[in-house]
XYZ file of C-alpha atoms in Angstrom:
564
model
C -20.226 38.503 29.757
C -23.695 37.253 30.704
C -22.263 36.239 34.135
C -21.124 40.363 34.773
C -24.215 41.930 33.740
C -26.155 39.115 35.984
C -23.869 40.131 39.184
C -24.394 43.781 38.046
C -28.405 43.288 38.144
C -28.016 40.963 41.046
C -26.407 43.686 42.996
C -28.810 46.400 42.419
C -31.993 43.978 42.642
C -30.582 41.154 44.707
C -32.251 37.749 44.107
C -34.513 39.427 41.321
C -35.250 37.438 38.083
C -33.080 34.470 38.553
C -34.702 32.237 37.020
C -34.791 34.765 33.349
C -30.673 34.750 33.907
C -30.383 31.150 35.217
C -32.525 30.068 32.259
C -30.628 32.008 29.332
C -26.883 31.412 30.993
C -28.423 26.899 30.256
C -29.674 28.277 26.709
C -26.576 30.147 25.525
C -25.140 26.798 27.053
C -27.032 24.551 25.567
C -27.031 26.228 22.418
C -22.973 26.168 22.422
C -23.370 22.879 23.112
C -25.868 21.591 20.741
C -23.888 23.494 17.942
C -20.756 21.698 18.539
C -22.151 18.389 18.916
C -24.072 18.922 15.388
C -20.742 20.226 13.513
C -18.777 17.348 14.807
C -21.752 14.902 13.687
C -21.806 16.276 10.022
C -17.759 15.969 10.057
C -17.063 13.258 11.905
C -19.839 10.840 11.469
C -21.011 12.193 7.151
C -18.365 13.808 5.646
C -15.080 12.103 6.756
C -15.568 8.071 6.564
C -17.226 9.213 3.002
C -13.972 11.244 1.833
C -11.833 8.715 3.442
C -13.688 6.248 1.542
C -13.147 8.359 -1.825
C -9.842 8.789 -1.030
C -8.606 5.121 0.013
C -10.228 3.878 -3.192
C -8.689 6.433 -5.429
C -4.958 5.414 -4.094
C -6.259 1.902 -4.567
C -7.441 1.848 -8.205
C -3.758 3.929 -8.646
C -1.830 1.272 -7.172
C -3.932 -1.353 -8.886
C -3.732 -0.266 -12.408
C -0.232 0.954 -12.079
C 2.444 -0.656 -14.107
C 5.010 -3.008 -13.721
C 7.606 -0.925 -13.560
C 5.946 1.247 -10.571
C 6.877 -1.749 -7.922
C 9.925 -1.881 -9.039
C 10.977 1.561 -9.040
C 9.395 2.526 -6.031
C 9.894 1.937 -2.448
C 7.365 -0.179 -0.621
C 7.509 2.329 2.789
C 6.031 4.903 0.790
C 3.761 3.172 -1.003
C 2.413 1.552 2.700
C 2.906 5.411 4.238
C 0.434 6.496 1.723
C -2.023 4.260 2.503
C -1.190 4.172 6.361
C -0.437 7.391 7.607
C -1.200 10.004 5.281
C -5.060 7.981 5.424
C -4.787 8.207 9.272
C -3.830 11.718 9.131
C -7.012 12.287 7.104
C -9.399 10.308 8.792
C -8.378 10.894 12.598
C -6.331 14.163 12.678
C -8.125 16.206 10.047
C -11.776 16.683 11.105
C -10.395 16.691 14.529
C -7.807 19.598 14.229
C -10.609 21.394 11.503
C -13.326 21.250 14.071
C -10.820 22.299 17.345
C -9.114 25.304 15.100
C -12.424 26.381 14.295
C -13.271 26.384 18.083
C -10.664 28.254 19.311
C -10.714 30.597 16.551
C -13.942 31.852 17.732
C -13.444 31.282 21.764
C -9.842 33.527 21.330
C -12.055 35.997 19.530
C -14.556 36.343 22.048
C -11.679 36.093 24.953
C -9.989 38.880 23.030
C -13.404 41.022 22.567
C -13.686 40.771 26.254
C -10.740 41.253 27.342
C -10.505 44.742 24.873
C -13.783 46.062 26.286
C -13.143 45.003 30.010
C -10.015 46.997 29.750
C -9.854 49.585 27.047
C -6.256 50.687 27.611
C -5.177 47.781 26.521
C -6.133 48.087 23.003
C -3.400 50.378 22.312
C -0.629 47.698 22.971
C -2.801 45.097 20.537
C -1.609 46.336 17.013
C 2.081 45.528 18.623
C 1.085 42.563 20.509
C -0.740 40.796 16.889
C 2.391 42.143 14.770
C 4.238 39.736 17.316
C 2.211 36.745 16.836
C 1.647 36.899 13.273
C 5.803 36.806 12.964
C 6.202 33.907 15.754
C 3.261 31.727 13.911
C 4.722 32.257 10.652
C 8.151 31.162 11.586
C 7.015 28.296 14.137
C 4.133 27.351 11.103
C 7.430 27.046 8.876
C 9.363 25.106 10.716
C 6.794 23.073 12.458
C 5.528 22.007 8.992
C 8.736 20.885 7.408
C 9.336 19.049 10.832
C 5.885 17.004 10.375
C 6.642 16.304 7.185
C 10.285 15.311 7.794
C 8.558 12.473 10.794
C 6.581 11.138 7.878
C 9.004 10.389 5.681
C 11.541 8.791 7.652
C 8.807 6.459 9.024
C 8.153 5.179 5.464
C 11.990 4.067 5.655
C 11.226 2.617 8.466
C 8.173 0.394 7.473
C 10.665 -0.894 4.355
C 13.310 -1.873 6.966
C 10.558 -3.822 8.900
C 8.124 -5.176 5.670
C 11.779 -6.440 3.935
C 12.877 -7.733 7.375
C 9.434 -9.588 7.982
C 9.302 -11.212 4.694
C 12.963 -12.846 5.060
C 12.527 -13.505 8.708
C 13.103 -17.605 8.101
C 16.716 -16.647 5.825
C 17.227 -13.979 9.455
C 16.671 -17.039 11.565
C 18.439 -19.888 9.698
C 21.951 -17.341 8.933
C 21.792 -16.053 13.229
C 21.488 -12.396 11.833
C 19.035 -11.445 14.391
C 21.616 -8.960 16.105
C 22.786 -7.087 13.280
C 19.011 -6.581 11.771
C 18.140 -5.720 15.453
C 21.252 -3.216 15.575
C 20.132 -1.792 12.208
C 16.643 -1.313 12.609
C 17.277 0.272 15.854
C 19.731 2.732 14.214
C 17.014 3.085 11.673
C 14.290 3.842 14.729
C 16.671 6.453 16.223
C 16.598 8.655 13.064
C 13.111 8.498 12.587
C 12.660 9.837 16.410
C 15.134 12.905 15.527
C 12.247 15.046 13.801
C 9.834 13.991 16.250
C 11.836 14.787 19.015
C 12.647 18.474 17.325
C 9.132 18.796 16.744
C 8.383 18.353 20.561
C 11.289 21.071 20.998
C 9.901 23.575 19.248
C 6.561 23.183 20.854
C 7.995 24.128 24.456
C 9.169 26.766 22.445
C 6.073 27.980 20.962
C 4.680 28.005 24.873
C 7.143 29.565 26.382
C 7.452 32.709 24.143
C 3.437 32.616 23.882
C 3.354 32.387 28.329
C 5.972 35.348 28.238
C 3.432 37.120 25.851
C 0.728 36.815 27.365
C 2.706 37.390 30.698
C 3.498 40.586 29.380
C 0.003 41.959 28.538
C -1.405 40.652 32.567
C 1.312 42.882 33.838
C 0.221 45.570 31.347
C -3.401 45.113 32.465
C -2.271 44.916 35.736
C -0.417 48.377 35.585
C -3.251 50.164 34.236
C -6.005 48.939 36.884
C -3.325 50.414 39.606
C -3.164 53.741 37.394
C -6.836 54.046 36.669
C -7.950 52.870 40.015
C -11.721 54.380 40.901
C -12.151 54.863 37.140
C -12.574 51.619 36.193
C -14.710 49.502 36.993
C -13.018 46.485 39.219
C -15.317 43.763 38.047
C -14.651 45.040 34.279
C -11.023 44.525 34.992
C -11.578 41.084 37.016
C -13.433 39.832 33.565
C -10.454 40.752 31.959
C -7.735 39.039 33.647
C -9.793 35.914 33.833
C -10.131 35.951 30.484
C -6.017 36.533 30.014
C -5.672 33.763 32.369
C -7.032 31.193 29.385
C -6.290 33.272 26.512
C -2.606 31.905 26.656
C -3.755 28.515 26.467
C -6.340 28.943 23.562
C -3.974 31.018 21.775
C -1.172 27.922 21.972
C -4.130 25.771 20.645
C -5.039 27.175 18.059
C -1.180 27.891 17.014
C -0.920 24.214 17.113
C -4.554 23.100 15.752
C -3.821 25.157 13.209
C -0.111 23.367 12.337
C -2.084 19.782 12.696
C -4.782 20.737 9.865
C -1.483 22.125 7.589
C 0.306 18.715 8.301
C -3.321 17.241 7.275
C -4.294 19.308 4.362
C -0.559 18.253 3.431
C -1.332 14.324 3.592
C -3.970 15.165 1.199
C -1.515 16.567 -0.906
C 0.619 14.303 -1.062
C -2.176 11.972 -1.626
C -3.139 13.704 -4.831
C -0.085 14.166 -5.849
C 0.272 10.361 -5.969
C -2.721 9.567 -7.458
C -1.829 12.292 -10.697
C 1.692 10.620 -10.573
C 1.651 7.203 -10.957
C 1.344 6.363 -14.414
C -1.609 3.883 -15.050
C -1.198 0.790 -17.634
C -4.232 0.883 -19.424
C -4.102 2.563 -22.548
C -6.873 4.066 -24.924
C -8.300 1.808 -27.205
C -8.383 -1.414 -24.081
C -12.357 -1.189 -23.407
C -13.379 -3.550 -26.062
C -15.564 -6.436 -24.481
C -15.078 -9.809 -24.749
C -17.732 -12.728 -25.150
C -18.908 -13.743 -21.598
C -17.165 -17.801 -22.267
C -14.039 -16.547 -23.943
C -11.572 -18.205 -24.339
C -13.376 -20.917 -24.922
C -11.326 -23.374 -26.693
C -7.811 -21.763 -25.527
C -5.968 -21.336 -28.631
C -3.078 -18.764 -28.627
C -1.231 -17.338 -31.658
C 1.620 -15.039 -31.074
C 2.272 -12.881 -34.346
C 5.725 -11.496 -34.327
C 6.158 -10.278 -30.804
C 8.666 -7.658 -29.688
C 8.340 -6.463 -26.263
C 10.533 -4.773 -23.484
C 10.598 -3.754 -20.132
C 10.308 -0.121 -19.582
C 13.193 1.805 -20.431
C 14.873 -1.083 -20.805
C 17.561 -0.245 -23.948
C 17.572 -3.869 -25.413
C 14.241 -5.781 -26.576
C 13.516 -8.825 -24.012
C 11.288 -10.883 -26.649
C 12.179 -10.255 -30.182
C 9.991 -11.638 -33.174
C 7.965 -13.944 -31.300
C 6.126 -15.839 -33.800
C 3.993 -19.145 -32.705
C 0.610 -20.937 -32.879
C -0.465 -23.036 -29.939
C -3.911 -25.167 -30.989
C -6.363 -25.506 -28.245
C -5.518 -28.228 -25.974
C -1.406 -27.780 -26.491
C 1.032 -28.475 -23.442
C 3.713 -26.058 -24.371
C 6.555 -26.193 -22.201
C 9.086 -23.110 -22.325
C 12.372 -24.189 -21.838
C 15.411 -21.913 -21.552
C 18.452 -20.422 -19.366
C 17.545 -18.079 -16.845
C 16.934 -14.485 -18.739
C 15.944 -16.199 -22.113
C 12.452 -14.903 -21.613
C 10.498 -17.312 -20.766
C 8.963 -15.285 -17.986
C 8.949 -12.351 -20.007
C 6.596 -14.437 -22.814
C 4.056 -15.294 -20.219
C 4.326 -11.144 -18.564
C 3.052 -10.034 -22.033
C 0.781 -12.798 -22.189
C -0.940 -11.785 -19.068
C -0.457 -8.168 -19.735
C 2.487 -7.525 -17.488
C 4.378 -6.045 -20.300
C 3.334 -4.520 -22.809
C 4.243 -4.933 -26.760
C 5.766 -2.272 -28.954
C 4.854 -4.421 -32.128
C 3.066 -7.409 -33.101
C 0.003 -8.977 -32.106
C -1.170 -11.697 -29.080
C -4.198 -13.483 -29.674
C -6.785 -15.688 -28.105
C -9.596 -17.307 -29.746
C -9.023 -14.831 -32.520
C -9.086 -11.552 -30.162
C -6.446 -9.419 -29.741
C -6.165 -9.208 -26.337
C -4.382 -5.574 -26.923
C -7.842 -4.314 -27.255
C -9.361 -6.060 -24.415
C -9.005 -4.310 -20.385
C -6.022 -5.970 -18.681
C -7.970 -6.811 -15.731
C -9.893 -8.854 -18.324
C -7.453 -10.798 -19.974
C -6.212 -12.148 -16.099
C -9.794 -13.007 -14.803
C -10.432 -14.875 -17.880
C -6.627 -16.960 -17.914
C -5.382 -19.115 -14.489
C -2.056 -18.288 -13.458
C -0.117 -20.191 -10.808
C 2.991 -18.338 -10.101
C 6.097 -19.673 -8.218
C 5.374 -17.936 -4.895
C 2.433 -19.292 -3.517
C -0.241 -16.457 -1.957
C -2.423 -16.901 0.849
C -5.099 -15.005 1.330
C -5.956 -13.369 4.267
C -9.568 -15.358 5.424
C -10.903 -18.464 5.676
C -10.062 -21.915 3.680
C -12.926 -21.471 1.692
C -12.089 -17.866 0.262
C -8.168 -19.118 -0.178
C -9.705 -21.664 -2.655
C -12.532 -20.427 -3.820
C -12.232 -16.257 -3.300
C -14.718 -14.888 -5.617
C -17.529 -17.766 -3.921
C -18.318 -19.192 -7.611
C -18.660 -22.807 -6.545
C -20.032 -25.203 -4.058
C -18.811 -26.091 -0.877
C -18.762 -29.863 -2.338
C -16.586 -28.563 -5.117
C -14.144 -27.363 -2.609
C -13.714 -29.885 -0.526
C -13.535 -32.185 -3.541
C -10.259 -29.800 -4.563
C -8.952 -30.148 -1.313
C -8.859 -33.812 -0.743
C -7.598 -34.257 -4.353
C -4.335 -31.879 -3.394
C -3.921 -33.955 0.032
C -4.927 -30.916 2.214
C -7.417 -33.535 4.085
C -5.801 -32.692 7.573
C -7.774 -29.159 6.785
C -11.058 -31.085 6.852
C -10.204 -33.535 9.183
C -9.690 -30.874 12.069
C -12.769 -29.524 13.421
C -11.184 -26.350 14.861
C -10.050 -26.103 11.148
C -12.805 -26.455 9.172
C -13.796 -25.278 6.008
C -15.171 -21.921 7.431
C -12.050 -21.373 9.990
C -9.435 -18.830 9.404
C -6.438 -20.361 7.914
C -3.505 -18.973 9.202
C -0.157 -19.549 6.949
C 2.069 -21.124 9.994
C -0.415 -23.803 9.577
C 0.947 -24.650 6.275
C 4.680 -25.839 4.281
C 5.792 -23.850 1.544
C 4.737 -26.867 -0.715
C 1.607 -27.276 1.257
C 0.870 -23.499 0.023
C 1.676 -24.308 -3.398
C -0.980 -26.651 -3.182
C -3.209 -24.812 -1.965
C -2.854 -22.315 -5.028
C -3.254 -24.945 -7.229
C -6.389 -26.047 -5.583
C -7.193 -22.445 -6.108
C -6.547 -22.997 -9.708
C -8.859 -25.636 -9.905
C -11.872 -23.615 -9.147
C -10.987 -20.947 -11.965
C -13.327 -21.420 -14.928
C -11.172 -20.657 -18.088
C -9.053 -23.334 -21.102
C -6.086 -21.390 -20.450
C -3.593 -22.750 -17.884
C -0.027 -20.786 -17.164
C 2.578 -22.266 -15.091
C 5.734 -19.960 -14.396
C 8.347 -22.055 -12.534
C 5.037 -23.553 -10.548
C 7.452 -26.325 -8.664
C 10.778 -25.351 -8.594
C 10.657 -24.762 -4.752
C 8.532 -27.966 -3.890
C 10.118 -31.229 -3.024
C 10.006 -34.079 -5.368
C 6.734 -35.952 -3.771
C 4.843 -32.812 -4.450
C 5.994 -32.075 -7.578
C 5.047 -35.030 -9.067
C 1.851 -34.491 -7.087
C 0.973 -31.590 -8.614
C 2.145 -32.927 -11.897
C -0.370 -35.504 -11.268
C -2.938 -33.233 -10.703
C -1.957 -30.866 -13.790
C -2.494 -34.339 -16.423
C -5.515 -35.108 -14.916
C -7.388 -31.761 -13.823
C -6.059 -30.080 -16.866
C -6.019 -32.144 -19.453
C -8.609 -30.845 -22.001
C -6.734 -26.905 -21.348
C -4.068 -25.142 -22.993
C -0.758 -25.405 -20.929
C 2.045 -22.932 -21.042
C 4.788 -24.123 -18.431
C 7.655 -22.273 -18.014
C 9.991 -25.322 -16.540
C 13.585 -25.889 -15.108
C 13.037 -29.552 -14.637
C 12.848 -30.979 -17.938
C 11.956 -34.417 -16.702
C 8.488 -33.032 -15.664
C 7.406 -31.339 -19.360
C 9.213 -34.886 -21.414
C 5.446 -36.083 -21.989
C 4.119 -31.855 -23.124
C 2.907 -31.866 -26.534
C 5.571 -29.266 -27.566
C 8.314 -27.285 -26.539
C 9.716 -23.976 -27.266
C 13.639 -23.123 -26.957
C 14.250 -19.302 -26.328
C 17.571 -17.654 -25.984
C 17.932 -13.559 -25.383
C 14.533 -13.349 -26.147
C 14.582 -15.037 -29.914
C 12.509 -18.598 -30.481
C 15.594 -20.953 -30.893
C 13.514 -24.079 -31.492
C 10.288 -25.607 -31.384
C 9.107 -29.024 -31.532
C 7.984 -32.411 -29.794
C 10.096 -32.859 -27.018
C 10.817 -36.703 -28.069
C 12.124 -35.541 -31.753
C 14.219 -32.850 -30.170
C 15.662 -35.481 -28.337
C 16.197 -37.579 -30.741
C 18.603 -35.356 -33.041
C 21.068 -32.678 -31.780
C 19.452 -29.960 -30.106
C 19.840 -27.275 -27.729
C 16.886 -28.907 -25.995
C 18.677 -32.324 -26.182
C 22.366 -30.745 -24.598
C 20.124 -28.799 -21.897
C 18.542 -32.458 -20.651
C 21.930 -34.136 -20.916
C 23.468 -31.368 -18.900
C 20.571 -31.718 -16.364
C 20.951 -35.491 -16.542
C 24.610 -34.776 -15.691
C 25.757 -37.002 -18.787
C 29.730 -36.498 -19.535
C 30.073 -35.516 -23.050
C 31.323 -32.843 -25.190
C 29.574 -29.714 -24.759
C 28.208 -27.791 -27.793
C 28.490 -24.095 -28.796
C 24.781 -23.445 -28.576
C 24.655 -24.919 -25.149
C 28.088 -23.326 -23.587
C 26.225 -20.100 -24.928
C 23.279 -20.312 -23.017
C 25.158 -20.210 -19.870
C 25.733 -16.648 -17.928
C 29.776 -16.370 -18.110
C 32.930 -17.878 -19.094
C 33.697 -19.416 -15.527
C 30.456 -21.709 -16.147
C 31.314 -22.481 -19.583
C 35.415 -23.529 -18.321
C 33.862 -25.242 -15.541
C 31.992 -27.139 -17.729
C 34.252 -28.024 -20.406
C 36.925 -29.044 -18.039
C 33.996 -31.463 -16.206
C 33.872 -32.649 -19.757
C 37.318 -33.435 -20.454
C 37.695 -34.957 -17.306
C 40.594 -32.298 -16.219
C-alpha cells in the first residue's frame, strides 16, 4: 500500500521526496522486522525451554513416584512417546506453529484488506467465499487432527517393538530370529506410515480446493476489471491481483499452522492428562523425617505383615511376624512365588501393607517418604544397572566419596583392567560392551560399597554370575559387610550355610526360622530343599513335594526317588 501511493506521488511529482518514502518503506520494514524478531525471542528463547522445563519435570516426578503397578500395566511406547514426542511437539512445533499462525493471521488480513479496497466489487462474493472456508477448515481441521493424533500413537507401538527388541537383542542373536523380528518390525513400520501417509493426502487436498478457490476469485477480479474498465483505477486492480497471487499460499499456511498448534496444544493435553492420571504412591501421613544417621544400627522388626500386589485377589505375604537384631545375616529361602521378593518389595516400599507394621531402628518406615526409606537402605538387585557416564559416577553417582575410595572399591571387585587402561580411566565414559554380565554385577556391588547405611538387601544378587564370581562377591559380602544387617534372598543354599539365620516362606506364610546348621540337623523343609539341591536320592517329604509348582515336578521327582 505504501509502494501505490509512492508510484501515485512519484507520477505526479517525479523524483520528489524520495528519500521521506525510501526512508519510511526501511522503517515500516524495519519495524516488521524488529517486531518479529522480539516475539520469537520472548517465545523461543524465555518462555518455551522454561515451560518445557516445567513440563518435562512434571511427567518426571509422575513417572517417578508412580507405583508399582503403573510399569506393569502400562506400555513402555507410551510412556517413552510422552516424554519423546509429545515434549518435541511442545518444544519445537509449538512456539513455531504459534508464532507462524499468528503471522499469517495478520499478513492474510492485510492481503485481504487490500485486496477488498483495490477492488471493491469483490466484496460482494466474500460473505460466500468465507462461508466456504470456514466449512473446508472445519472438516480438513477434523480430520487432519484425528490423523496427527492417529501418527502418534502408532509410533508409541512402534518404540515398544524396538525398546523390547533392543533389550533381548543377545536371546535375537543366539536363537537366528533376526528375520522374523526384522519381518515384524517392518510390518509394524508400515502401519505406523498409513496415517502419515493419509495425512500427506489430505494436505494436497487442502491445496488443491484452496488453488481452485482462490482461482475462482482472480477470474472474478479479473471479470470485473474488463467490465469496469476506465472506472477503475488499473494500478488499484494490479495491487489486487498481486496480492491474490500470495493470498492462496498464506491462506494454506495458516490452514495448516493452525492444524500444527491443535496437534500441539493436543500433546499438552495429553501431557496433563497423564500427569492427573497416574496414580502416585505416596500417601498422606509419609512426610515424617527421619534422624540424619538412621538406621544406624540396622535392626528390623516385622510386626504381623500382610501385604498384596494391587488388585491382586489373594494376599502375597500373610502375617509376617519377625525380629532381625542389628548385625543379622538373614537368608530368605523359598520356591519361586513364596515371597521372598515380595518381603524385601515392602521392605523397600515397593508394595505397600494393608496391615501391620515394618520397622527400623524403632521407626515405622510407613510414616517416613519412600524415597527416604531407599536412600537410606543398599539394594543390589539381580539385574545389574549401568549408568549412563563415567566409571566414577557408576560407582560413586551421588560424588560422596574420594577418588581413593573408589579406586580402592574397584581393585577389591577385580575391575583393575578399568584402571589399568589409560583410555579407560577413572574419568572415561564407560560404555557397557566393555563389560560381562558378571563384570556388571560387580560393578553394582562396588556401587554398593560406597552407600553409607547398616542395611544390606540382596534379591537373587548371583544367580546369573558364574561360580568364580559368586564366591567373589560372597567374599566381598563377609568381609565389606560384615558389621551390617543382611537380608539375602538366595537360590543357592550353599552360599547363605554360614548366615546367622534363615527364614522358610511358602505362599507368603513364615514356614520356619532358625540357624541354618540346626535346621539341618533335624527334618526340615530347609533340610529337604538342600538335599534336593545337593541332588541326594531319598524319599521326598510332603512339605517339600508341596513347595514345587505342579504335579509333573512332584511325579518326576518321586519316581527319581524310587529309582523308576
Amino acid at each position: 500500500m505504501w509502494v501505490k501511493w509512492w508510484a501515485t506521488y512519484n507520477q505526479a511529482h517525479p523524483n520528489e521526496h524520495i528519500a521521506w518514502y525510501l526512508g519510511m518503506y526501511l522503517f515500516l520494514a524495519v519495524l516488521g522486522l524488529g517486531s518479529l524478531v522480539i516475539a520469537c525471542w520472548v517465545l523461543i528463547m524465555t518462555m518455551t525451554p522454561q515451560a518445557g522445563r516445567q513440563l518435562h519435570e512434571r511427567l518426571l516426578q509422575s513417572v517417578l513416584n508412580a507405583p508399582m503397578s503403573f510399569f506393569t500395566t502400562t506400555d513402555t511406547g507410551i510412556t517413552t512417546n510422552r516424554f519423546s514426542q509429545d515434549l518435541e511437539l511442545i518444544d519445537m512445533e509449538l512456539p513455531v506453529a504459534l508464532i507462524r499462525t499468528a503471522m499469517m493471521f495478520f499478513v492474510l488480513l492485510a492481503q485481504l484488506l487490500v485486496i477488498l479496497a483495490s477492488a471493491k466489487w469483490v466484496g460482494i462474493a466474500m460473505p460466500a467465499i468465507v462461508v466456504v472456508i470456514y466449512f473446508l477448515q472445519v472438516y480438513y481441521l477434523r480430520t487432519s487432527r484425528r490423523l496427527r493424533i492417529l501418527d502418534i500413537e502408532t509410533k508409541a507401538y512402534l518404540g515398544t517393538q524396538f525398546l523390547e527388541m533392543l533389550s533381548g537383542l543377545i536371546t535375537v542373536r543366539a536363537f537366528q530370529w533376526e528375520y522374523q523380528h526384522l519381518s515384524r518390525f517392518l510390518e509394524m513400520l508400515k502401519k505406523a506410515q498409513r496415517p502419515f501417509y493419509l495425512l500427506y493426502c489430505v494436505q494436497r487436498w487442502l491445496n488443491m480446493i484452496l488453488d481452485l478457490i482462490v482461482g475462482g476469485m482472480a477470474v472474478l477480479l479479473v471479470t470485473i476489471a474488463i467490465k469496469t474498465k476506465g472506472s477503475v483505477d488499473p494500478g488499484m486492480t494490479g495491487l489486487a491481483l498481486t496480492n491474490l497471487v500470495g493470498f492462496s499460499q498464506m491462506l494454506k499456511q495458516l490452514i495448516t499452522n493452525w492444524t500444527l498448534l491443535e496437534t500441539s496444544m493436543g500433546a499438552l493435553a495429553r501431557i496433563r492428562s497423564f500427569t492427573g492420571s497416574v496414580e502416585t504412591e505416596n500417601l498422606p501421613g509419609e512426610e515424617h523425617p527421619a534422624p540424619e544417621y538412621w538406621p544406624k544400627f540396622g535392626g528390623i522388626e516385622f510386626r504381623n505383615v500382610v501385604a498384596s500386589h494391587k488388585k491382586a485377589k489373594k494376599a502375597t505375604l500373610n502375617d509376617i511376624s519377625i525380629a532381625i537384631p542389628p548385625g543379622t545375616k538373614l537368608a530368605l529361602v523359598g520356591r519361586s512365588g513364596s515371597g521372598k521378593s515380595s518381603l524385601i518389595a515392602a521392605l523397600l516400599r515397593l508394595m505397600d501393607v494393608s496391615s501391620g507394621q515394618i520397622v527400623i531402628d524403632g521407626l515405622d518406615i510407613s510414616t517416613l517418604p519412600r524415597q527416604l526409606v531407599r536412600s537410606r537402605l543398599i539394594a543390589l538387585p539381580q539385574d545389574p544397572y549401568v549408568l549412563a557416564g563415567t566409571v566414577r559416577e557408576n560407582v560413586d553417582p551421588l560424588g560422596t566419596v574420594s577418588d581413593d575410595q573408589v579406586l580402592s572399591a574397584l581393585r577389591k571387585v577385580k575391575l583393575d583392567h578399568l584402571l589399568d587402561n589409560p583410555d579407560i580411566g577413572i574419568n572415561a565414559k564407560l560404555n557397557p560392551d566393555m563389560l560381562s554380565h558378571g563384570q556388571c554385577q560387580l560393578l553394582c556391588l562396588a556401587r554398593a560399597m560406597m552407600r553409607r547405611s547398616s542395611i544390606l538387601v540382596l534379591d537373587e544378587a548371583t544367580a546369573s554370575v558364574d561360580v568364580l564370581t559368586d564366591a567373589l562377591m560372597q567374599d566381598i559380602i563377609r568381609t565389606e559387610f560384615k558389621n551390617h544387617t543382611v537380608i539375602a534372598a538366595a537360590h543357592r543354599l550353599d552360599t547363605i550355610i554360614d548366615f546367622d539365620a534363615v527364614l522358610v516362606l511358602d505362599q507368603g506364610r513364615v514356614l520356619e526360622s532358625d540357624n541354618p546348621q540346626n535346621l539341618l540337623a533335624r527334618d526340615t523343609a530347609f533340610k529337604e530343599l538342600w538335599q534336593i539341591q545337593k541332588g541326594e536320592n531319598r524319599d521326598w517329604g510332603r512339605s517339600t513335594l508341596s513347595m514345587l509348582n505342579d504335579a509333573g515336578d512332584r511325579a518326576s521327582l518321586m519316581s527319581f526317588a524310587t529309582g523308576r
